Amino acid sequence: GESVGLHLPTLSVQEGDNSIINCAYSNSASDYFIWYKQESGKGPQFIIDIRSNMDKRQGQRVTVLLNKTVKHLSLQIAATQPGDSAVYFCAEGGVRNQGGKLIFGQGTELSVKP
Amino acid sequence: EPEVTQTPSHQVTQMGQEVILRCVPISNHLYFYWYRQILGQKVEFLVSFYNNEISEKSEIFDDQFSVERPDGSNFTLKIRSTKLEDSAMYFCASSEFLGISGNTIYFGEGSWLTVV
């Protein structure tokens, strides 16, 4: 039969603009959070991570913000480029005795218009 | 840059058949994982493996699934008797340390399994 997938949240931005992708996580015991980028037909590609003892971490053109009070994570991409078009997943992990398991969020599809 | 490699990239199998998906993790990594992603859905954890033992497994990873590190480089996922709902992209991943240390988990490009 026909499979029905989730309808991903989408974000469409103009090339050169900044993008903000949001994620709510579920487990207050999670210690470690990661953003992955997934292009069509490929595996998740690591972008940036953050530990729970931090609230902000910057990389090259990307910044991750963590708000533990409301269990919210965001990814900011500066000067978005067409090559940034992909699905972005947040993942949470780092819970002790869970064998390194990551729990992925639903994903947001970023579309960059040239 | 070191990478996780997976074979085959795509496999079509008949329902009830056994399938083995193969992975070569990054060479100095000690922790290995399998995840799957049903078309259009989010990535789901299946199992983690360290020191020749399963560290953690999800409810998806039932008796039909098994993992093995048959030699010093390969890490395999076996599905004993495939079902239609096993159709998905299966990702192998590895990390140098356990995830709680805040280290990076690297994913392979995936093996797309189609059960007919």
XYZ file of C-alpha atoms in Angstrom:
230
model
C 0.000 0.000 0.000
C 0.971 3.617 -0.207
C 3.133 4.865 2.633
C 2.303 8.204 4.165
C 5.141 10.192 5.628
C 5.067 13.041 8.053
C 4.570 16.501 6.644
C 7.773 18.250 7.583
C 7.724 21.840 8.737
C 9.274 23.923 5.996
C 11.263 27.110 6.026
C 11.871 29.072 2.873
C 14.469 31.836 2.902
C 16.159 34.061 0.393
C 19.824 33.472 -0.331
C 21.915 35.660 1.939
C 19.299 35.902 4.684
C 19.717 34.329 8.085
C 17.768 31.150 8.893
C 16.493 30.029 12.264
C 15.341 26.450 12.701
C 13.660 25.468 15.938
C 13.305 22.205 17.795
C 11.622 21.109 21.002
C 13.192 18.173 22.792
C 11.485 15.761 25.108
C 13.780 14.485 27.827
C 14.955 16.855 30.546
C 17.688 14.317 31.392
C 19.308 14.701 27.963
C 22.814 16.029 28.280
C 23.879 16.468 24.701
C 22.223 17.956 21.639
C 23.207 17.837 18.012
C 22.046 19.339 14.762
C 22.299 17.196 11.649
C 21.772 18.142 8.020
C 20.330 15.540 5.663
C 20.358 15.983 1.927
C 18.089 13.860 -0.217
C 19.183 10.228 -0.308
C 22.113 10.768 2.040
C 22.924 10.126 5.662
C 22.696 12.706 8.450
C 25.702 15.004 8.419
C 26.921 16.505 11.690
C 26.682 20.292 11.863
C 27.156 21.363 15.459
C 26.581 20.095 18.977
C 26.120 21.529 22.438
C 26.301 20.185 25.965
C 23.616 20.942 28.524
C 26.009 23.063 30.586
C 26.113 25.620 27.775
C 23.412 27.819 26.294
C 25.151 28.902 23.117
C 27.801 27.535 20.801
C 29.075 28.972 17.562
C 30.575 27.311 14.554
C 31.321 28.460 11.062
C 28.170 30.326 9.947
C 26.089 28.334 12.438
C 25.043 28.972 16.019
C 23.130 26.653 18.309
C 21.110 28.013 21.216
C 19.845 25.863 24.053
C 17.079 26.828 26.453
C 16.774 24.086 29.032
C 13.962 25.818 30.886
C 11.565 25.279 28.001
C 13.459 22.365 26.407
C 14.078 24.256 23.205
C 16.941 24.163 20.751
C 17.544 26.384 17.755
C 19.957 26.446 14.853
C 20.865 29.742 13.286
C 22.492 29.766 9.861
C 24.047 33.050 8.813
C 24.036 34.189 5.187
C 22.119 31.142 3.997
C 23.318 29.666 0.715
C 21.587 27.391 -1.829
C 23.847 24.560 -0.648
C 22.211 24.818 2.764
C 18.945 23.480 1.326
C 18.258 20.205 3.136
C 16.271 18.698 5.987
C 17.646 19.665 9.394
C 17.182 17.385 12.376
C 17.873 18.086 15.990
C 18.835 15.097 18.115
C 19.093 14.664 21.864
C 21.201 12.197 23.741
C 23.637 11.781 26.512
C 21.272 10.190 28.977
C 23.268 7.886 31.192
C 22.725 4.147 30.762
C 21.159 4.624 27.347
C 24.120 3.368 25.356
C 24.716 6.535 23.399
C 21.250 6.514 21.876
C 20.165 9.636 20.014
C 16.522 10.634 19.713
C 15.868 12.571 16.539
C 13.264 15.274 16.115
C 10.844 15.492 13.246
C 13.041 17.590 10.965
C 12.599 20.896 9.182
C 13.015 21.278 5.461
C 15.006 24.378 4.570
C 14.602 25.729 1.074
C 16.893 28.531 -0.075
C 15.738 30.661 -2.974
C 18.513 32.121 -5.147
C 38.159 12.811 6.017
C 37.353 9.429 7.589
C 33.863 8.171 6.906
C 31.465 5.373 7.710
C 30.868 3.220 4.646
C 27.873 0.993 4.047
C 27.012 -1.744 1.587
C 24.833 -2.364 -0.290
C 23.479 1.063 -1.120
C 20.196 -0.495 -2.183
C 18.779 -3.976 -1.755
C 15.468 -5.415 -2.827
C 14.403 -8.591 -1.062
C 11.348 -10.788 -0.868
C 9.315 -10.885 2.308
C 10.568 -13.627 4.608
C 14.114 -13.562 3.292
C 17.168 -12.840 5.412
C 19.114 -9.657 4.787
C 22.549 -8.620 5.994
C 23.546 -4.978 5.840
C 27.225 -4.227 6.188
C 29.110 -1.298 7.588
C 32.721 -0.292 8.033
C 32.868 2.223 10.905
C 35.583 4.846 11.220
C 38.737 2.997 12.153
C 39.507 4.368 15.626
C 35.899 4.388 16.743
C 34.734 2.053 19.466
C 30.967 2.598 19.538
C 28.731 1.494 16.732
C 25.057 2.103 16.005
C 22.265 1.235 13.631
C 19.418 3.630 12.925
C 16.652 3.454 10.397
C 14.511 5.972 8.573
C 11.222 5.021 6.966
C 10.554 7.136 3.881
C 9.541 10.650 4.854
C 9.870 10.034 8.580
C 12.431 10.813 11.225
C 15.542 8.831 11.998
C 14.947 6.143 14.641
C 17.470 4.442 16.901
C 17.750 0.670 16.629
C 20.788 -0.462 18.569
C 24.153 0.552 19.984
C 27.124 -1.788 20.299
C 30.354 -1.635 22.235
C 32.996 -4.167 23.196
C 31.190 -6.924 21.282
C 27.973 -6.423 23.188
C 24.721 -4.596 22.668
C 24.667 -1.522 24.921
C 21.137 -0.403 24.229
C 18.341 -1.374 21.870
C 14.955 0.050 21.003
C 11.606 -1.699 20.890
C 11.985 -1.895 17.112
C 15.028 -4.133 17.529
C 13.166 -7.374 18.201
C 14.283 -10.996 17.854
C 14.306 -10.695 14.065
C 17.263 -8.318 14.278
C 20.828 -9.063 15.265
C 24.166 -7.287 15.063
C 27.652 -8.616 14.833
C 31.219 -7.433 14.557
C 32.644 -10.439 12.702
C 36.146 -9.015 12.389
C 38.106 -5.905 13.273
C 36.534 -3.692 10.670
C 32.971 -4.739 9.786
C 29.754 -4.220 11.700
C 26.650 -5.957 10.378
C 22.904 -5.791 10.870
C 20.954 -8.956 10.082
C 17.220 -9.134 9.636
C 16.246 -12.789 9.826
C 12.864 -12.811 8.135
C 12.046 -9.508 6.510
C 8.594 -7.962 6.633
C 7.115 -5.312 4.382
C 7.376 -2.773 7.212
C 11.138 -3.291 7.380
C 11.430 -1.281 4.173
C 13.503 1.733 5.151
C 16.886 3.399 4.888
C 19.240 1.846 7.418
C 22.075 4.005 8.693
C 25.171 2.760 10.384
C 26.985 5.204 12.673
C 30.034 5.228 14.862
C 31.662 7.362 17.521
C 35.002 7.408 19.247
C 33.461 7.628 22.698
C 30.008 7.145 24.116
C 27.445 9.816 23.282
C 27.242 11.072 26.859
C 30.743 12.491 26.485
C 29.487 14.939 23.908
C 31.434 13.398 21.088
C 30.303 13.284 17.509
C 28.351 10.377 16.083
C 29.110 10.025 12.363
C 26.613 8.453 10.007
C 27.101 6.503 6.822
C 25.232 7.196 3.615
C 22.699 4.467 4.313
C 21.469 1.189 2.835
C 18.041 1.427 1.288
C 16.104 -1.799 1.901
C 12.978 -2.542 -0.074
C 10.945 -5.573 0.959
C 8.471 -6.792 -1.655
